[in-house]
mmCIF file of C-alpha atoms in Angstrom:
data_model
loop_
_atom_site.group_PDB
_atom_site.id
_atom_site.type_symbol
_atom_site.label_atom_id
_atom_site.label_comp_id
_atom_site.label_asym_id
_atom_site.label_seq_id
_atom_site.Cartn_x
_atom_site.Cartn_y
_atom_site.Cartn_z
ATOM 1 C CA MET A 27 -62.022 -97.206 -119.562
ATOM 2 C CA THR A 28 -59.103 -94.913 -118.792
ATOM 3 C CA VAL A 29 -55.591 -96.370 -118.541
ATOM 4 C CA ALA A 30 -53.558 -94.699 -115.822
ATOM 5 C CA ALA A 31 -50.328 -93.064 -116.928
ATOM 6 C CA PRO A 32 -47.141 -94.586 -115.507
ATOM 7 C CA SER A 33 -46.082 -93.031 -112.221
ATOM 8 C CA ALA A 34 -42.795 -91.172 -111.887
ATOM 9 C CA ARG A 35 -41.466 -94.077 -109.847
ATOM 10 C CA GLY A 36 -42.586 -96.544 -112.498
ATOM 11 C CA LEU A 37 -40.841 -94.539 -115.206
ATOM 12 C CA ARG A 38 -37.635 -94.468 -113.153
ATOM 13 C CA THR A 39 -37.804 -98.240 -112.688
ATOM 14 C CA ARG A 40 -38.383 -98.740 -116.401
ATOM 15 C CA GLU A 41 -35.370 -96.568 -117.234
ATOM 16 C CA ALA A 42 -33.259 -98.499 -114.710
ATOM 17 C CA ILE A 43 -34.239 -101.752 -116.428
ATOM 18 C CA ILE A 44 -33.270 -100.358 -119.829
ATOM 19 C CA ASP A 45 -29.964 -99.077 -118.397
ATOM 20 C CA ALA A 46 -29.177 -102.498 -116.925
ATOM 21 C CA ALA A 47 -30.156 -104.302 -120.123
ATOM 22 C CA THR A 48 -27.988 -101.977 -122.193
ATOM 23 C CA THR A 49 -24.948 -102.804 -120.070
ATOM 24 C CA LEU A 50 -25.604 -106.555 -120.077
ATOM 25 C CA PHE A 51 -26.379 -106.743 -123.795
ATOM 26 C CA ALA A 52 -23.072 -104.965 -124.438
ATOM 27 C CA SER A 53 -21.011 -107.278 -122.234
ATOM 28 C CA GLN A 54 -22.798 -110.624 -122.751
ATOM 29 C CA GLY A 55 -24.885 -110.228 -125.897
ATOM 30 C CA PHE A 56 -28.680 -110.174 -126.138
ATOM 31 C CA ARG A 57 -29.127 -113.919 -126.392
ATOM 32 C CA THR A 58 -26.948 -114.730 -123.377
ATOM 33 C CA ALA A 59 -28.255 -112.178 -120.874
ATOM 34 C CA SER A 60 -31.367 -113.452 -119.072
ATOM 35 C CA LEU A 61 -34.318 -111.581 -117.579
ATOM 36 C CA ARG A 62 -33.090 -112.557 -114.119
ATOM 37 C CA ASP A 63 -29.654 -111.111 -114.917
ATOM 38 C CA ILE A 64 -31.283 -107.848 -115.997
ATOM 39 C CA ALA A 65 -33.528 -107.714 -112.924
ATOM 40 C CA GLN A 66 -30.580 -108.284 -110.605
ATOM 41 C CA ALA A 67 -28.512 -105.592 -112.334
ATOM 42 C CA ALA A 68 -31.458 -103.169 -112.089
ATOM 43 C CA GLY A 69 -31.849 -103.892 -108.379
ATOM 44 C CA ILE A 70 -35.356 -105.326 -108.617
ATOM 45 C CA THR A 71 -36.976 -108.739 -108.491
ATOM 46 C CA HIS A 72 -37.757 -110.851 -111.529
ATOM 47 C CA PRO A 73 -41.546 -110.454 -110.978
ATOM 48 C CA GLY A 74 -40.958 -106.714 -110.570
ATOM 49 C CA LEU A 75 -39.268 -106.577 -113.954
ATOM 50 C CA ARG A 76 -42.101 -108.540 -115.570
ATOM 51 C CA ARG A 77 -44.566 -105.862 -114.461
ATOM 52 C CA HIS A 78 -42.795 -103.480 -116.853
ATOM 53 C CA PHE A 79 -41.671 -105.822 -119.642
ATOM 54 C CA ALA A 80 -43.371 -109.091 -120.540
ATOM 55 C CA SER A 81 -40.316 -110.464 -122.349
ATOM 56 C CA LYS A 82 -36.665 -109.864 -123.105
ATOM 57 C CA ASP A 83 -37.697 -109.037 -126.664
ATOM 58 C CA GLU A 84 -39.667 -106.040 -125.378
ATOM 59 C CA ILE A 85 -36.634 -104.837 -123.420
ATOM 60 C CA LEU A 86 -34.430 -105.165 -126.485
ATOM 61 C CA LEU A 87 -36.786 -103.050 -128.571
ATOM 62 C CA ALA A 88 -36.902 -100.449 -125.790
ATOM 63 C CA VAL A 89 -33.094 -100.300 -125.793
ATOM 64 C CA VAL A 90 -33.049 -99.921 -129.572
ATOM 65 C CA ASP A 91 -35.788 -97.283 -129.482
ATOM 66 C CA ARG A 92 -33.845 -95.211 -126.955
ATOM 67 C CA TYR A 93 -30.688 -95.314 -129.051
ATOM 68 C CA GLU A 94 -32.478 -94.512 -132.281
ATOM 69 C CA THR A 95 -34.465 -91.648 -130.784
ATOM 70 C CA GLU A 96 -31.257 -90.015 -129.578
ATOM 71 C CA THR A 97 -29.344 -90.763 -132.779
ATOM 72 C CA GLY A 98 -32.204 -89.599 -135.000
ATOM 73 C CA ALA A 99 -32.360 -86.271 -133.207
ATOM 74 C CA TRP A 100 -28.618 -85.820 -133.656
ATOM 75 C CA ALA A 101 -28.693 -86.787 -137.333
ATOM 76 C CA ASP A 102 -31.612 -84.456 -138.084
ATOM 77 C CA ALA A 103 -29.830 -81.581 -136.385
ATOM 78 C CA GLU A 104 -26.337 -82.253 -137.717
ATOM 79 C CA GLY A 105 -26.874 -83.451 -141.309
ATOM 80 C CA LEU A 106 -24.186 -85.439 -143.144
ATOM 81 C CA SER A 107 -21.246 -83.074 -143.443
ATOM 82 C CA ALA A 108 -17.858 -84.566 -142.541
ATOM 83 C CA PRO A 109 -17.615 -82.770 -139.161
ATOM 84 C CA ALA A 110 -21.236 -83.672 -138.353
ATOM 85 C CA ALA A 111 -20.730 -87.383 -139.054
ATOM 86 C CA ALA A 112 -17.657 -87.383 -136.831
ATOM 87 C CA ARG A 113 -19.602 -85.644 -134.052
ATOM 88 C CA ILE A 114 -22.416 -88.193 -134.258
ATOM 89 C CA ALA A 115 -19.863 -91.023 -134.096
ATOM 90 C CA GLU A 116 -18.231 -89.377 -131.082
ATOM 91 C CA HIS A 117 -21.659 -89.147 -129.444
ATOM 92 C CA HIS A 118 -22.140 -92.882 -130.026
ATOM 93 C CA ARG A 119 -18.723 -93.601 -128.555
ATOM 94 C CA VAL A 120 -19.504 -91.898 -125.250
ATOM 95 C CA GLN A 121 -22.972 -93.458 -124.909
ATOM 96 C CA PRO A 122 -22.450 -96.328 -122.445
ATOM 97 C CA GLY A 123 -22.747 -99.635 -124.277
ATOM 98 C CA TYR A 124 -24.000 -98.178 -127.561
ATOM 99 C CA LEU A 125 -21.311 -99.477 -129.919
ATOM 100 C CA ALA A 126 -21.264 -103.000 -128.503
ATOM 101 C CA THR A 127 -25.044 -103.308 -128.169
ATOM 102 C CA PHE A 128 -25.884 -101.936 -131.600
ATOM 103 C CA THR A 129 -23.110 -103.906 -133.323
ATOM 104 C CA ALA A 130 -24.152 -107.169 -131.689
ATOM 105 C CA LEU A 131 -27.805 -106.500 -132.495
ATOM 106 C CA ALA A 132 -27.083 -105.642 -136.138
ATOM 107 C CA GLY A 133 -25.468 -109.053 -136.607
ATOM 108 C CA GLU A 134 -27.745 -111.151 -134.412
ATOM 109 C CA ALA A 135 -30.969 -109.764 -135.878
ATOM 110 C CA THR A 136 -30.030 -110.787 -139.422
ATOM 111 C CA ALA A 137 -31.513 -114.177 -138.489
ATOM 112 C CA THR A 138 -35.150 -114.064 -139.594
ATOM 113 C CA GLN A 139 -36.265 -115.688 -136.313
ATOM 114 C CA HIS A 140 -34.752 -112.885 -134.218
ATOM 115 C CA PRO A 141 -37.372 -110.712 -132.460
ATOM 116 C CA ALA A 142 -35.797 -107.508 -133.800
ATOM 117 C CA HIS A 143 -35.357 -108.719 -137.409
ATOM 118 C CA ALA A 144 -38.364 -106.884 -138.864
ATOM 119 C CA HIS A 145 -37.515 -103.758 -136.894
ATOM 120 C CA MET A 146 -33.901 -103.733 -138.110
ATOM 121 C CA ARG A 147 -34.866 -104.526 -141.705
ATOM 122 C CA LYS A 148 -37.154 -101.481 -141.704
ATOM 123 C CA ARG A 149 -34.477 -99.421 -139.968
ATOM 124 C CA TYR A 150 -31.942 -100.076 -142.722
ATOM 125 C CA ALA A 151 -34.476 -99.269 -145.431
ATOM 126 C CA ASP A 152 -35.312 -96.015 -143.644
ATOM 127 C CA VAL A 153 -31.612 -95.191 -143.211
ATOM 128 C CA ARG A 154 -30.956 -95.677 -146.938
ATOM 129 C CA ALA A 155 -33.879 -93.446 -147.900
ATOM 130 C CA ALA A 156 -33.026 -90.734 -145.374
ATOM 131 C CA SER A 157 -29.332 -90.838 -146.245
ATOM 132 C CA ALA A 158 -30.016 -90.382 -149.964
ATOM 133 C CA ALA A 159 -32.121 -87.304 -149.205
ATOM 134 C CA GLN A 160 -29.493 -85.921 -146.828
ATOM 135 C CA PHE A 161 -26.686 -86.462 -149.325
ATOM 136 C CA ARG A 162 -28.688 -84.576 -151.968
ATOM 137 C CA THR A 163 -29.183 -81.736 -149.499
ATOM 138 C CA ALA A 164 -25.464 -81.803 -148.716
ATOM 139 C CA GLN A 165 -24.677 -81.613 -152.438
ATOM 140 C CA ALA A 166 -26.898 -78.564 -152.803
ATOM 141 C CA ALA A 167 -25.071 -76.954 -149.873
ATOM 142 C CA GLY A 168 -21.654 -77.717 -151.358
ATOM 143 C CA ASP A 169 -20.662 -80.222 -148.659
ATOM 144 C CA VAL A 170 -20.703 -83.143 -151.135
ATOM 145 C CA HIS A 171 -19.320 -82.756 -154.661
ATOM 146 C CA ALA A 172 -21.704 -83.309 -157.567
ATOM 147 C CA ASP A 173 -19.545 -86.203 -158.844
ATOM 148 C CA HIS A 174 -20.785 -88.442 -156.025
ATOM 149 C CA ASP A 175 -23.948 -90.509 -156.488
ATOM 150 C CA PRO A 176 -26.265 -89.917 -153.493
ATOM 151 C CA ASP A 177 -27.968 -93.288 -153.959
ATOM 152 C CA ARG A 178 -24.629 -95.137 -153.898
ATOM 153 C CA LEU A 179 -23.512 -93.133 -150.877
ATOM 154 C CA ALA A 180 -26.785 -93.923 -149.100
ATOM 155 C CA VAL A 181 -25.887 -97.621 -149.225
ATOM 156 C CA GLN A 182 -22.108 -97.498 -148.847
ATOM 157 C CA TYR A 183 -21.628 -94.812 -146.197
ATOM 158 C CA PRO A 184 -23.917 -96.356 -143.507
ATOM 159 C CA ALA A 185 -22.519 -99.807 -144.354
ATOM 160 C CA ALA A 186 -18.940 -98.681 -143.825
ATOM 161 C CA TRP A 187 -20.003 -96.933 -140.622
ATOM 162 C CA ASP A 188 -21.426 -100.201 -139.255
ATOM 163 C CA GLY A 189 -18.300 -102.105 -140.234
ATOM 164 C CA LEU A 190 -16.000 -99.494 -138.715
ATOM 165 C CA GLN A 191 -17.833 -99.820 -135.403
ATOM 166 C CA LEU A 192 -17.104 -103.554 -135.368
ATOM 167 C CA LEU A 193 -13.458 -102.957 -136.275
ATOM 168 C CA GLU A 194 -13.041 -100.371 -133.531
ATOM 169 C CA LEU A 195 -14.569 -102.709 -130.942
ATOM 170 C CA LEU A 196 -12.175 -105.517 -131.921
ATOM 171 C CA THR A 197 -9.068 -103.512 -132.892
ATOM 172 C CA PRO A 198 -9.332 -100.134 -131.129
ATOM 173 C CA ASP A 199 -5.610 -99.468 -131.580
ATOM 174 C CA ARG A 200 -5.985 -99.774 -135.363
ATOM 175 C CA VAL A 201 -9.352 -98.218 -136.223
ATOM 176 C CA SER A 202 -11.180 -95.085 -135.056
ATOM 177 C CA VAL A 203 -14.716 -94.602 -136.346
ATOM 178 C CA VAL A 204 -14.547 -90.862 -135.710
ATOM 179 C CA ALA A 205 -11.273 -90.379 -137.589
ATOM 180 C CA ALA A 206 -12.328 -92.629 -140.480
ATOM 181 C CA LEU A 207 -15.670 -90.886 -140.990
ATOM 182 C CA HIS A 208 -14.008 -87.489 -140.844
ATOM 183 C CA GLY A 209 -11.457 -88.528 -143.475
ATOM 184 C CA ALA A 210 -14.062 -90.117 -145.734
ATOM 185 C CA GLY A 211 -16.409 -87.182 -145.337
ATOM 186 C CA GLU A 212 -13.746 -84.687 -146.329
ATOM 187 C CA ARG A 213 -13.212 -86.642 -149.557
ATOM 188 C CA LEU A 214 -16.854 -86.180 -150.432
ATOM 189 C CA ARG A 215 -16.193 -82.475 -150.827
ATOM 190 C CA HIS A 216 -13.872 -83.157 -153.766
ATOM 191 C CA PRO A 217 -14.491 -84.565 -157.270
ATOM 192 C CA LEU A 218 -13.960 -88.235 -157.979
ATOM 193 C CA PRO A 219 -10.823 -89.263 -159.894
ATOM 194 C CA PRO A 220 -11.458 -90.332 -163.502
ATOM 195 C CA LEU A 221 -12.096 -94.046 -163.946
ATOM 196 C CA ASP A 222 -9.321 -94.231 -166.573
ATOM 197 C CA ARG A 223 -6.303 -92.159 -165.575
ATOM 198 C CA ARG A 224 -4.008 -93.375 -168.366
ATOM 199 C CA THR A 225 -0.898 -92.557 -166.336
ATOM 200 C CA PRO A 226 2.365 -94.537 -166.473
ATOM 201 C CA ARG A 227 2.660 -97.295 -163.913
ATOM 202 C CA ALA A 228 5.524 -99.343 -162.586
ATOM 203 C CA ALA A 229 5.838 -102.993 -163.545
ATOM 204 C CA ARG A 230 3.251 -104.899 -161.550
ATOM 205 C CA ARG A 231 4.030 -107.912 -159.414
ATOM 206 C CA PRO A 232 1.756 -110.985 -159.308
ATOM 207 C CA VAL A 233 -0.007 -111.427 -155.976
ATOM 208 C CA ALA A 234 -1.418 -114.592 -154.404
ATOM 209 C CA LEU A 235 -5.157 -114.450 -153.770
ATOM 210 C CA THR A 236 -5.586 -117.467 -151.520
ATOM 211 C CA PRO A 237 -5.232 -116.651 -147.806
ATOM 212 C CA PRO A 238 -3.111 -118.860 -145.516
ATOM 213 C CA GLU A 239 -4.815 -122.131 -144.767
ATOM 214 C CA PRO A 240 -6.187 -122.510 -141.235
ATOM 215 C CA PRO A 241 -5.008 -125.530 -139.246
ATOM 216 C CA ASP A 242 -6.180 -128.883 -140.550
ATOM 217 C CA MET A 243 -8.752 -130.874 -138.647
ATOM 218 C CA PRO A 244 -7.413 -134.019 -136.955
ATOM 219 C CA ALA A 245 -7.214 -136.912 -139.389
ATOM 220 C CA GLY A 246 -8.720 -139.908 -137.606
ATOM 221 C CA TYR A 247 -10.909 -142.525 -139.285
ATOM 222 C CA ALA A 248 -13.028 -141.633 -142.304
ATOM 223 C CA SER A 249 -16.251 -142.189 -140.340
ATOM 224 C CA GLY A 250 -15.012 -139.891 -137.575
ATOM 225 C CA ARG A 251 -14.024 -137.190 -140.060
ATOM 226 C CA ALA A 252 -17.430 -137.407 -141.724
ATOM 227 C CA ARG A 253 -19.219 -137.106 -138.392
ATOM 228 C CA ARG A 254 -17.080 -134.127 -137.336
ATOM 229 C CA ALA A 255 -17.845 -132.438 -140.645
ATOM 230 C CA ARG A 256 -21.584 -133.066 -140.119
ATOM 231 C CA ILE A 257 -21.399 -131.645 -136.590
ATOM 232 C CA VAL A 258 -19.621 -128.512 -137.815
ATOM 233 C CA ALA A 259 -22.079 -128.032 -140.698
ATOM 234 C CA ASP A 260 -25.140 -128.359 -138.460
ATOM 235 C CA ALA A 261 -23.625 -126.178 -135.733
ATOM 236 C CA THR A 262 -22.891 -123.540 -138.381
ATOM 237 C CA ARG A 263 -26.544 -123.488 -139.425
ATOM 238 C CA LEU A 264 -27.735 -123.279 -135.813
ATOM 239 C CA TYR A 265 -25.363 -120.416 -134.970
ATOM 240 C CA ALA A 266 -26.609 -118.509 -138.012
ATOM 241 C CA GLU A 267 -30.238 -119.110 -137.025
ATOM 242 C CA ARG A 268 -30.033 -118.542 -133.269
ATOM 243 C CA GLY A 269 -26.634 -117.129 -132.416
ATOM 244 C CA TYR A 270 -23.920 -118.868 -130.430
ATOM 245 C CA GLY A 271 -25.167 -117.926 -126.970
ATOM 246 C CA ALA A 272 -28.666 -119.322 -127.510
ATOM 247 C CA THR A 273 -27.451 -122.608 -129.035
ATOM 248 C CA SER A 274 -26.675 -125.377 -126.552
ATOM 249 C CA MET A 275 -24.615 -128.481 -127.161
ATOM 250 C CA ASN A 276 -27.843 -130.438 -126.716
ATOM 251 C CA ASP A 277 -29.366 -128.415 -129.581
ATOM 252 C CA VAL A 278 -26.412 -129.358 -131.779
ATOM 253 C CA ALA A 279 -26.612 -133.035 -130.808
ATOM 254 C CA GLN A 280 -30.321 -133.135 -131.627
ATOM 255 C CA ARG A 281 -29.789 -131.438 -135.002
ATOM 256 C CA VAL A 282 -26.976 -133.853 -135.910
ATOM 257 C CA GLY A 283 -28.873 -136.868 -134.577
ATOM 258 C CA VAL A 284 -26.222 -138.075 -132.130
ATOM 259 C CA SER A 285 -26.044 -138.402 -128.369
ATOM 260 C CA LYS A 286 -24.478 -135.677 -126.239
ATOM 261 C CA SER A 287 -21.724 -138.092 -125.235
ATOM 262 C CA THR A 288 -20.853 -138.629 -128.914
ATOM 263 C CA LEU A 289 -20.810 -134.882 -129.515
ATOM 264 C CA PHE A 290 -18.556 -134.279 -126.500
ATOM 265 C CA HIS A 291 -16.261 -137.071 -127.683
ATOM 266 C CA HIS A 292 -15.515 -135.033 -130.801
ATOM 267 C CA TYR A 293 -15.758 -131.568 -129.206
ATOM 268 C CA PRO A 294 -15.114 -131.565 -125.437
ATOM 269 C CA THR A 295 -16.439 -128.020 -124.948
ATOM 270 C CA LYS A 296 -18.842 -125.634 -126.621
ATOM 271 C CA GLU A 297 -15.928 -123.270 -127.248
ATOM 272 C CA THR A 298 -13.878 -125.862 -129.175
ATOM 273 C CA LEU A 299 -16.848 -126.479 -131.469
ATOM 274 C CA LEU A 300 -17.283 -122.744 -132.031
ATOM 275 C CA ILE A 301 -13.649 -122.324 -133.061
ATOM 276 C CA GLU A 302 -13.938 -125.286 -135.456
ATOM 277 C CA VAL A 303 -16.996 -123.661 -137.040
ATOM 278 C CA LEU A 304 -15.048 -120.435 -137.541
ATOM 279 C CA VAL A 305 -11.998 -122.210 -138.975
ATOM 280 C CA ALA A 306 -14.193 -124.243 -141.347
ATOM 281 C CA ARG A 307 -15.943 -121.080 -142.482
ATOM 282 C CA ASP A 308 -12.653 -119.345 -143.295
ATOM 283 C CA ARG A 309 -11.338 -122.451 -145.055
ATOM 284 C CA SER A 310 -14.451 -122.681 -147.234
ATOM 285 C CA ILE A 311 -14.274 -118.997 -148.199
ATOM 286 C CA GLY A 312 -10.550 -119.278 -148.933
ATOM 287 C CA GLN A 313 -10.964 -122.308 -151.180
ATOM 288 C CA ALA A 314 -13.496 -120.420 -153.311
ATOM 289 C CA GLY A 315 -10.908 -117.863 -154.434
ATOM 290 C CA GLY A 316 -8.357 -118.032 -157.204
ATOM 291 C CA ASP A 317 -4.639 -118.727 -156.859
ATOM 292 C CA GLU A 318 -3.014 -115.550 -158.161
ATOM 293 C CA ALA A 319 -3.792 -112.073 -159.490
ATOM 294 C CA ALA A 320 -1.736 -110.127 -162.010
ATOM 295 C CA SER A 321 -1.222 -107.294 -159.520
ATOM 296 C CA ALA A 322 -2.138 -106.120 -156.044
ATOM 297 C CA ALA A 323 -4.804 -103.865 -157.556
ATOM 298 C CA ASP A 324 -6.353 -106.830 -159.359
ATOM 299 C CA ALA A 325 -6.260 -108.845 -156.129
ATOM 300 C CA LEU A 326 -8.209 -106.068 -154.419
ATOM 301 C CA ARG A 327 -10.666 -105.748 -157.303
ATOM 302 C CA ALA A 328 -11.248 -109.500 -157.001
ATOM 303 C CA PHE A 329 -12.860 -108.878 -153.599
ATOM 304 C CA ALA A 330 -16.035 -107.953 -155.500
ATOM 305 C CA ASP A 331 -15.977 -111.286 -157.361
ATOM 306 C CA THR A 332 -15.449 -113.124 -154.082
ATOM 307 C CA ALA A 333 -18.471 -111.349 -152.602
ATOM 308 C CA ARG A 334 -20.571 -112.402 -155.596
ATOM 309 C CA ARG A 335 -19.479 -116.061 -155.287
ATOM 310 C CA ASN A 336 -20.154 -116.049 -151.548
ATOM 311 C CA ALA A 337 -23.686 -114.739 -152.084
ATOM 312 C CA GLU A 338 -24.402 -117.292 -154.819
ATOM 313 C CA ARG A 339 -22.777 -120.384 -153.315
ATOM 314 C CA SER A 340 -22.648 -119.976 -149.547
ATOM 315 C CA PRO A 341 -25.100 -117.420 -148.147
ATOM 316 C CA GLY A 342 -25.213 -119.461 -144.953
ATOM 317 C CA LEU A 343 -21.540 -118.719 -144.334
ATOM 318 C CA ILE A 344 -22.255 -115.008 -144.704
ATOM 319 C CA GLU A 345 -24.995 -115.373 -142.097
ATOM 320 C CA VAL A 346 -22.809 -117.182 -139.586
ATOM 321 C CA HIS A 347 -20.006 -114.644 -140.069
ATOM 322 C CA ALA A 348 -22.369 -111.711 -139.533
ATOM 323 C CA VAL A 349 -23.928 -113.235 -136.428
ATOM 324 C CA LEU A 350 -20.737 -114.480 -134.776
ATOM 325 C CA SER A 351 -18.429 -111.575 -135.617
ATOM 326 C CA CYS A 352 -20.954 -109.074 -134.262
ATOM 327 C CA GLU A 353 -21.716 -111.257 -131.233
ATOM 328 C CA ALA A 354 -17.967 -111.408 -130.571
ATOM 329 C CA SER A 355 -17.877 -107.641 -130.044
ATOM 330 C CA ALA A 356 -19.218 -108.443 -126.550
ATOM 331 C CA ALA A 357 -16.341 -108.430 -124.073
ATOM 332 C CA GLU A 358 -17.131 -111.878 -122.643
ATOM 333 C CA HIS A 359 -17.815 -113.751 -125.890
ATOM 334 C CA PRO A 360 -15.547 -116.818 -126.315
ATOM 335 C CA ALA A 361 -14.952 -116.087 -130.015
ATOM 336 C CA ARG A 362 -13.665 -112.573 -129.338
ATOM 337 C CA PRO A 363 -9.940 -113.550 -129.356
ATOM 338 C CA TYR A 364 -10.437 -115.412 -132.645
ATOM 339 C CA PHE A 365 -12.053 -112.430 -134.351
ATOM 340 C CA ILE A 366 -9.509 -109.992 -132.955
ATOM 341 C CA ALA A 367 -6.722 -112.092 -134.479
ATOM 342 C CA ARG A 368 -8.677 -112.550 -137.714
ATOM 343 C CA TYR A 369 -9.328 -108.845 -138.226
ATOM 344 C CA ARG A 370 -5.752 -107.932 -137.371
ATOM 345 C CA HIS A 371 -4.606 -110.364 -140.056
ATOM 346 C CA LEU A 372 -7.128 -108.948 -142.535
ATOM 347 C CA LEU A 373 -6.056 -105.377 -141.825
ATOM 348 C CA ASP A 374 -2.377 -106.282 -142.224
ATOM 349 C CA ALA A 375 -2.870 -108.282 -145.428
ATOM 350 C CA THR A 376 -5.198 -105.745 -147.052
ATOM 351 C CA THR A 377 -2.953 -102.826 -146.083
ATOM 352 C CA ASP A 378 -0.028 -104.642 -147.705
ATOM 353 C CA LEU A 379 -2.073 -105.056 -150.902
ATOM 354 C CA PHE A 380 -2.910 -101.353 -151.005
ATOM 355 C CA ARG A 381 0.705 -100.455 -150.245
ATOM 356 C CA THR A 382 1.876 -102.635 -153.144
ATOM 357 C CA ALA A 383 -0.815 -101.136 -155.395
ATOM 358 C CA GLN A 384 0.497 -97.698 -154.492
ATOM 359 C CA ALA A 385 4.058 -98.708 -155.352
ATOM 360 C CA ASP A 386 2.738 -100.087 -158.661
ATOM 361 C CA GLY A 387 1.093 -96.739 -159.437
ATOM 362 C CA ASP A 388 -2.470 -98.056 -159.154
ATOM 363 C CA LEU A 389 -3.298 -96.271 -155.869
ATOM 364 C CA ALA A 390 -2.884 -92.498 -155.813
ATOM 365 C CA PRO A 391 0.108 -91.293 -153.756
ATOM 366 C CA ASP A 392 -2.099 -89.135 -151.510
ATOM 367 C CA ARG A 393 -4.127 -92.169 -150.372
ATOM 368 C CA ASP A 394 -3.325 -93.894 -147.065
ATOM 369 C CA PRO A 395 -3.097 -97.705 -147.543
ATOM 370 C CA ALA A 396 -4.045 -98.400 -143.905
ATOM 371 C CA PHE A 397 -7.145 -96.205 -144.187
ATOM 372 C CA GLU A 398 -8.160 -97.795 -147.495
ATOM 373 C CA ALA A 399 -7.801 -101.274 -145.990
ATOM 374 C CA ALA A 400 -9.939 -100.496 -142.950
ATOM 375 C CA TRP A 401 -12.618 -98.785 -145.053
ATOM 376 C CA LEU A 402 -12.797 -101.664 -147.553
ATOM 377 C CA ILE A 403 -13.067 -104.333 -144.844
ATOM 378 C CA ALA A 404 -15.671 -102.287 -142.975
ATOM 379 C CA LEU A 405 -17.635 -101.616 -146.160
ATOM 380 C CA TRP A 406 -17.740 -105.309 -147.052
ATOM 381 C CA ASP A 407 -18.929 -106.341 -143.594
ATOM 382 C CA GLY A 408 -21.547 -103.595 -143.454
ATOM 383 C CA LEU A 409 -22.869 -104.359 -146.929
ATOM 384 C CA GLN A 410 -23.246 -108.036 -146.019
ATOM 385 C CA ILE A 411 -25.314 -107.080 -142.988
ATOM 386 C CA GLN A 412 -27.617 -104.894 -145.087
ATOM 387 C CA TRP A 413 -27.865 -107.660 -147.712
ATOM 388 C CA LEU A 414 -28.934 -110.188 -145.092
ATOM 389 C CA TYR A 415 -31.842 -107.933 -144.148
ATOM 390 C CA ASP A 416 -32.946 -107.236 -147.717
ATOM 391 C CA ARG A 417 -31.282 -109.154 -150.534
ATOM 392 C CA SER A 418 -33.260 -107.321 -153.195
ATOM 393 C CA ALA A 419 -32.156 -103.858 -152.051
ATOM 394 C CA VAL A 420 -28.390 -104.334 -151.720
ATOM 395 C CA ASN A 421 -25.897 -105.963 -154.089
ATOM 396 C CA VAL A 422 -22.661 -106.438 -152.149
ATOM 397 C CA SER A 423 -20.542 -107.266 -155.191
ATOM 398 C CA GLU A 424 -21.750 -104.272 -157.212
ATOM 399 C CA GLU A 425 -21.194 -101.829 -154.357
ATOM 400 C CA LEU A 426 -17.681 -103.151 -153.704
ATOM 401 C CA ALA A 427 -16.858 -102.975 -157.413
ATOM 402 C CA ASP A 428 -18.113 -99.379 -157.559
ATOM 403 C CA HIS A 429 -16.017 -98.379 -154.544
ATOM 404 C CA LEU A 430 -12.872 -100.096 -155.819
ATOM 405 C CA ALA A 431 -13.267 -98.593 -159.298
ATOM 406 C CA ARG A 432 -12.979 -95.153 -157.702
ATOM 407 C CA VAL A 433 -10.113 -96.027 -155.375
ATOM 408 C CA LEU A 434 -8.162 -98.027 -157.981
ATOM 409 C CA PRO A 435 -9.017 -96.523 -161.393
ATOM 410 C CA ARG A 436 -7.615 -98.528 -164.281
#
């Protein structure tokens, strides 16, 4: 039996569906946009859409395949020199919806139940392998200095790239993926600084490690506080598993084992519960840290220890952060203002630490504290995403420690 090839009209309709889905996934997120929304945006009926795609999962994979086909062709042609990486990032920037769609997908698909999880897990493994080979080729061509470890770069460079995309989506006035990749790529052409510089340093100043406490939850009766804590804990697990958009208040009530009226008594809207989940997550991470470091450089080096503790004690919090922060890159997501404020605070606080480290003599004078802060935050976020896909292939703490040892040699 011969299967007829799609007609030209059918191919145009299929492309229109993918175009519409790309726009909606970028603005609403994959889990929130429905098949009917996509059909309406494509100018066809819902049954008409189903003749081309049996499910939203199939559309998502078609969107991803289109992006990766285009990006793969660019990467193969351009290589990994500093100008080439910046050109690829610029190409991503001008592709309608690419940054928001890919960033949201990278976070959402960390949940093992997500339809694109296996695809994205394989993608990251392929990216690491291809990047290592490309960095070795770049070393042979003189575009990357022999001091740099291609296998380390193959993990860290794509991770930072992912994190920078999230930062640019949330704080476009503070972070440019193109500029950051160009700056980082140019550094690869030069040798690494020695791990032990043995140069005089100014007297260091102790630095607090614990971030400012988020607002306290309302006091109330002990039973009410316990129930609110249970609601937040179960909602956190659901958001990590399914994403915020696909989790209803009824889902939360069923998981907690309370009625919807009881749930709404404690949290009148879905958005208020989401914000409480985010605040509780930040509070838990903050309480895991120490009180003070001997210097700003030591406070920054402690980021690697924090990453190790998070992975050992609270992997679920890493999952919910990855899912929600990437989901919040969508323009209409209710957590977007929270994450914008959070990342602005992180950029400010981390820049201040690097600036103090520079004044102490721990950060080289030719380094830009604002750049170092953005790269470190982006690297951490990107490494966590890769770790969630394959915990045996990526060690977040070790990669952060390696990066910081080069930026802040003792």
